JSON list of C-alpha atoms in Angstrom, two decimals:
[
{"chain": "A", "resi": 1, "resn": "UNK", "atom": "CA", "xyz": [-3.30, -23.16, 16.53]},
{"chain": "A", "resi": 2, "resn": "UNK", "atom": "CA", "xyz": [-1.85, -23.07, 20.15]},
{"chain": "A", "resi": 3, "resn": "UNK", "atom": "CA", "xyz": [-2.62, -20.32, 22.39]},
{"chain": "A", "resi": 4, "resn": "UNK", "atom": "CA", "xyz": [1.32, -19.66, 22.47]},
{"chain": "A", "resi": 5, "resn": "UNK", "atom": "CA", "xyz": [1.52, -19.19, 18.87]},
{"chain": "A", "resi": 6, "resn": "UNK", "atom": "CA", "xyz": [-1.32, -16.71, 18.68]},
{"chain": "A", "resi": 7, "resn": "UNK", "atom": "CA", "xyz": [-0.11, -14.61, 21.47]},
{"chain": "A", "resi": 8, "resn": "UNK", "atom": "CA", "xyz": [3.52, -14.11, 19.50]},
{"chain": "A", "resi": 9, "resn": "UNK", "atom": "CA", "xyz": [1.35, -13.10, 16.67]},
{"chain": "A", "resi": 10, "resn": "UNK", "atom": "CA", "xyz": [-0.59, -10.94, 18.63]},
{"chain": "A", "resi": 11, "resn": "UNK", "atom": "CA", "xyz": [2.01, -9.57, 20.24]},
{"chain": "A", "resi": 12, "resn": "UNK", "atom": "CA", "xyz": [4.07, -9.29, 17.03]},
{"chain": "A", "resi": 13, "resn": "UNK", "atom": "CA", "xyz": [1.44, -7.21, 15.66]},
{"chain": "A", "resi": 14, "resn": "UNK", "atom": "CA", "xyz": [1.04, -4.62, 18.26]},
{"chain": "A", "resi": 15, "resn": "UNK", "atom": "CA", "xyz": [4.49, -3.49, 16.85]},
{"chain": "A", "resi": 16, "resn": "UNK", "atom": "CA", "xyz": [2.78, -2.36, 14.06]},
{"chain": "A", "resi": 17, "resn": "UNK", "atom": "CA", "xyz": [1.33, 1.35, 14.66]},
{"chain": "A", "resi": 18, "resn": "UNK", "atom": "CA", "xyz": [-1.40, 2.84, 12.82]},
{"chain": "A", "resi": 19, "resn": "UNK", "atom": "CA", "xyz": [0.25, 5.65, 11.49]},
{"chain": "A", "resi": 20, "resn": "UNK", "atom": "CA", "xyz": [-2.34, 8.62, 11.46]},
{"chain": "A", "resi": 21, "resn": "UNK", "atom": "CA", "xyz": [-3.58, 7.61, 15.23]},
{"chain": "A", "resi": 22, "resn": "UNK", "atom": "CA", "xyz": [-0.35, 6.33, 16.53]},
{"chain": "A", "resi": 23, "resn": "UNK", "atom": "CA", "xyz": [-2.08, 3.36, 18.65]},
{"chain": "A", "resi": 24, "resn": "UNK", "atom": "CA", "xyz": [-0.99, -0.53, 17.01]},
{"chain": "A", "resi": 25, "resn": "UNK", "atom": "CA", "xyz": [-3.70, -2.04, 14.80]},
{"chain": "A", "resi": 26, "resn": "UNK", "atom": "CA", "xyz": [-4.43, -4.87, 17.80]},
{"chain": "A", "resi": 27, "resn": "UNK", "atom": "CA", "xyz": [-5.42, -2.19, 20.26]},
{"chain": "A", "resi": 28, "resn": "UNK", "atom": "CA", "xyz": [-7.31, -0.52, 17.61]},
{"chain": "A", "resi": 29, "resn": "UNK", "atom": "CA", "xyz": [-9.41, -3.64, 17.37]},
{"chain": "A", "resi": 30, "resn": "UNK", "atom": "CA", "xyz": [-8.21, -3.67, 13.81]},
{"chain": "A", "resi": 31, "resn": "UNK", "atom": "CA", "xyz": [-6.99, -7.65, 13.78]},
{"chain": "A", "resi": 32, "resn": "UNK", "atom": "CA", "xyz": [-10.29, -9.66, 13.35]},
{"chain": "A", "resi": 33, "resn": "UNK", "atom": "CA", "xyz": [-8.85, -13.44, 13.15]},
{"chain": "A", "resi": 34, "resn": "UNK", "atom": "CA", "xyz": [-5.29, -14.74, 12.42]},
{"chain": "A", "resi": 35, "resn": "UNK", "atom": "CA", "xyz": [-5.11, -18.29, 11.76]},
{"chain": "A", "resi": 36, "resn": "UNK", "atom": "CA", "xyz": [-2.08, -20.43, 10.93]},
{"chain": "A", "resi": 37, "resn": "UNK", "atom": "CA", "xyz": [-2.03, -23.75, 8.56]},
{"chain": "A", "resi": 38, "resn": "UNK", "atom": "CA", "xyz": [0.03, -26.68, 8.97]},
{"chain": "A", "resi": 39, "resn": "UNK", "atom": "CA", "xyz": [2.34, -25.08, 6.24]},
{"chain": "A", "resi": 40, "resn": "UNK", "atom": "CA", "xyz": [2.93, -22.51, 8.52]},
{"chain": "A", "resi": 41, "resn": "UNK", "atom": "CA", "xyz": [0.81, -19.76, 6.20]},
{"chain": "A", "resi": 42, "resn": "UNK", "atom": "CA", "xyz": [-0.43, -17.27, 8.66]},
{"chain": "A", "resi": 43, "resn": "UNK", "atom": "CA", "xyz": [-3.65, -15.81, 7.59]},
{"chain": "A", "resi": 44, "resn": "UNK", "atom": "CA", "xyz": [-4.45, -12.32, 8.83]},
{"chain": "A", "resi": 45, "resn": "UNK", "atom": "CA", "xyz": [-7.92, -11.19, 8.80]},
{"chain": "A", "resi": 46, "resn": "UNK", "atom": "CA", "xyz": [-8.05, -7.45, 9.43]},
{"chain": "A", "resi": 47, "resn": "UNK", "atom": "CA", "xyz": [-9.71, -3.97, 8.84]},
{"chain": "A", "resi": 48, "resn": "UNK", "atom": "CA", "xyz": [-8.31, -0.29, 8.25]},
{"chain": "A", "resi": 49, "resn": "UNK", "atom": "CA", "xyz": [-9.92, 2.55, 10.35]},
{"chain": "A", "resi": 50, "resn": "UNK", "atom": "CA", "xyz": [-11.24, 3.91, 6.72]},
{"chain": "A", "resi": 51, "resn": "UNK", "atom": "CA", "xyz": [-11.60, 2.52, 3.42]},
{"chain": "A", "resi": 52, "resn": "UNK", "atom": "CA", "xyz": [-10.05, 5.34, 1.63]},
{"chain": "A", "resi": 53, "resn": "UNK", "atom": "CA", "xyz": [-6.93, 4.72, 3.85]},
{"chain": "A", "resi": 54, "resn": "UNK", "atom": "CA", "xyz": [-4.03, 5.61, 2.60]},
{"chain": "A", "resi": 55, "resn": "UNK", "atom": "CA", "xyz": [-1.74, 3.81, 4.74]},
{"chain": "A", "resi": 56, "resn": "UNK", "atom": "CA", "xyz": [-3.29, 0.20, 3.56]},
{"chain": "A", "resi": 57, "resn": "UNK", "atom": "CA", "xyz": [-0.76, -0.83, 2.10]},
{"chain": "A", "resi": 58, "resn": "UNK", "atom": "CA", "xyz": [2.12, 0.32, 4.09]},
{"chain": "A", "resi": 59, "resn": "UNK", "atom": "CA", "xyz": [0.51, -1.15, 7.36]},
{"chain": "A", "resi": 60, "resn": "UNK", "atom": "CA", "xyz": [0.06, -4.58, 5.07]},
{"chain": "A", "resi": 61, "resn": "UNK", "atom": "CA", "xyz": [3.54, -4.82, 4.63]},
{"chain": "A", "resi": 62, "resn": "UNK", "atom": "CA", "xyz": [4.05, -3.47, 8.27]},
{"chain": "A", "resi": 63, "resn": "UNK", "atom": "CA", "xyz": [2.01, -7.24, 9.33]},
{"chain": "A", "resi": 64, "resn": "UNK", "atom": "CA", "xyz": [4.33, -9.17, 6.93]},
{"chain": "A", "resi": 65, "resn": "UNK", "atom": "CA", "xyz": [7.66, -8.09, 8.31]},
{"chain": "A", "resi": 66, "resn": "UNK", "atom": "CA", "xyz": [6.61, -8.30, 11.87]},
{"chain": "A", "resi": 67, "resn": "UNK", "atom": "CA", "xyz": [5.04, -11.70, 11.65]},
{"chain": "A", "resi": 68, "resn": "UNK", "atom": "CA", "xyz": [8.17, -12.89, 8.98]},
{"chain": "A", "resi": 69, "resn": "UNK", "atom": "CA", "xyz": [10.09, -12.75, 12.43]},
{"chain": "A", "resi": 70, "resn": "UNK", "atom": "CA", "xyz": [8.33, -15.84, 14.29]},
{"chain": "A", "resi": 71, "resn": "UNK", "atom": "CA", "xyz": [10.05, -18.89, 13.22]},
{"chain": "A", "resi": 72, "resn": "UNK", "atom": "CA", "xyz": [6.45, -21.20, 12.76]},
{"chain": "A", "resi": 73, "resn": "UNK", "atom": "CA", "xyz": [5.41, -18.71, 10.14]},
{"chain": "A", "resi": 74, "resn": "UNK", "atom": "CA", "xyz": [6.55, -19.32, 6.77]},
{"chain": "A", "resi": 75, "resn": "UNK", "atom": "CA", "xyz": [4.54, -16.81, 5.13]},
{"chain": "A", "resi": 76, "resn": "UNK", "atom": "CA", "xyz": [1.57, -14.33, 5.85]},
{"chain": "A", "resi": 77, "resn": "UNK", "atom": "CA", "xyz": [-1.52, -13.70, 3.99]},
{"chain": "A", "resi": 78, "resn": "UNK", "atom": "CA", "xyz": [-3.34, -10.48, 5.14]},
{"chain": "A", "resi": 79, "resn": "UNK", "atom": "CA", "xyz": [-7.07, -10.16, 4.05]},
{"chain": "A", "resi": 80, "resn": "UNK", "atom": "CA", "xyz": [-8.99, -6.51, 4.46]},
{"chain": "A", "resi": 81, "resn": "UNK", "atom": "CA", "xyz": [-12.26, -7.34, 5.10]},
{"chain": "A", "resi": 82, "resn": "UNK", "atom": "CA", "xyz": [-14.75, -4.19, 5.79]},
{"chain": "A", "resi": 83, "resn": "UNK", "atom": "CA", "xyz": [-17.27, -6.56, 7.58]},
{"chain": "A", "resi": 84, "resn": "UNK", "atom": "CA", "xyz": [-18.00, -6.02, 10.46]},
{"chain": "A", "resi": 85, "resn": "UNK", "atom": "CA", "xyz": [-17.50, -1.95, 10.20]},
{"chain": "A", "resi": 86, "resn": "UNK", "atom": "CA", "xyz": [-14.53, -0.55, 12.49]},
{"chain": "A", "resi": 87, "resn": "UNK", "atom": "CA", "xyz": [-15.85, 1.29, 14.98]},
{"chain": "A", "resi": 88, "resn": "UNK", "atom": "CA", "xyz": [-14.51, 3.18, 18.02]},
{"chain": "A", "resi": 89, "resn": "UNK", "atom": "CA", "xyz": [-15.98, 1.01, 20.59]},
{"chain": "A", "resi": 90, "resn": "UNK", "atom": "CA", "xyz": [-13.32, -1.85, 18.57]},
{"chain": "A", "resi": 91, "resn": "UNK", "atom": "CA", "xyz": [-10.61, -0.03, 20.43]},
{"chain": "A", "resi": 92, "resn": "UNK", "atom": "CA", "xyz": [-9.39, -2.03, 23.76]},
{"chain": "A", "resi": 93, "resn": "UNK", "atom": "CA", "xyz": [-9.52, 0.84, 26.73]},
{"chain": "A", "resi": 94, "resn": "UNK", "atom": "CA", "xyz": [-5.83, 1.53, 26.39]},
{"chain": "A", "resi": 95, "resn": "UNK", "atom": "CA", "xyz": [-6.37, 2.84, 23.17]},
{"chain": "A", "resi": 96, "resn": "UNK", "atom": "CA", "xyz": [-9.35, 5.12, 24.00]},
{"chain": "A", "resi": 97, "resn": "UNK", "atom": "CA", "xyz": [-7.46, 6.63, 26.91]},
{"chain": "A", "resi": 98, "resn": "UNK", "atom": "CA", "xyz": [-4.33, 6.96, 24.52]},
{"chain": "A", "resi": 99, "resn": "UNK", "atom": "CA", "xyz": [-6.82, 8.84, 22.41]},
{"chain": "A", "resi": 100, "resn": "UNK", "atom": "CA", "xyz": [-9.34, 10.67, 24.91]},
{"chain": "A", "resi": 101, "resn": "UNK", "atom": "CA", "xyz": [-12.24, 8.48, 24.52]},
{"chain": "A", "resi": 102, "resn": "UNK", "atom": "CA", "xyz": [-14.52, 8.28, 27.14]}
]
């Protein structure tokens, strides 16, 4: 995958906000890999802040719309994976200062 492609997607998916903490899942550290296929299937790997998260699903189909808007993707696959374990020191330094971590 080109390094043009993966920064849409990136950027694509900082449009989609964690809803309890307000900060996008890429800043969160919450996107682990995306990958796209020569069918254009985008593969998401990703984590949730919690595994009783109740916003799983909405922020799933949050990834879908988003990415449905870049023309090389025909489709989107979004694995939750819980390995490795979020942690806070995931989050990129925007999102610590947006929260008040040191």
């Amino acid at each position: 995958m080109d390094e043009g492609l993966k920064d849409s997607i990136l950027n694509a998916l900082e449009m989609v906000i964690d809803p309890e903490l307000g900060i996008d899942i890429v800043n969160l550290g919450l996107v682990y890999n995306v990958d796209v296929n020569d069918e254009g299937l985008c593969t998401v790997e990703m984590t949730l802040t919690s595994m009783g998260c109740p916003m799983g699903p909405q922020i799933v189909n949050q990834v879908k719309m988003v990415l449905a808007e870049i023309p090389e993707i025909a489709d989107t696959e979004v694995n939750i994976v819980w390995s490795p374990p979020w942690g806070k020191d995931m989050m990129s330094r925007y999102a610590k200062i947006a929260l008040g971590i040191g």
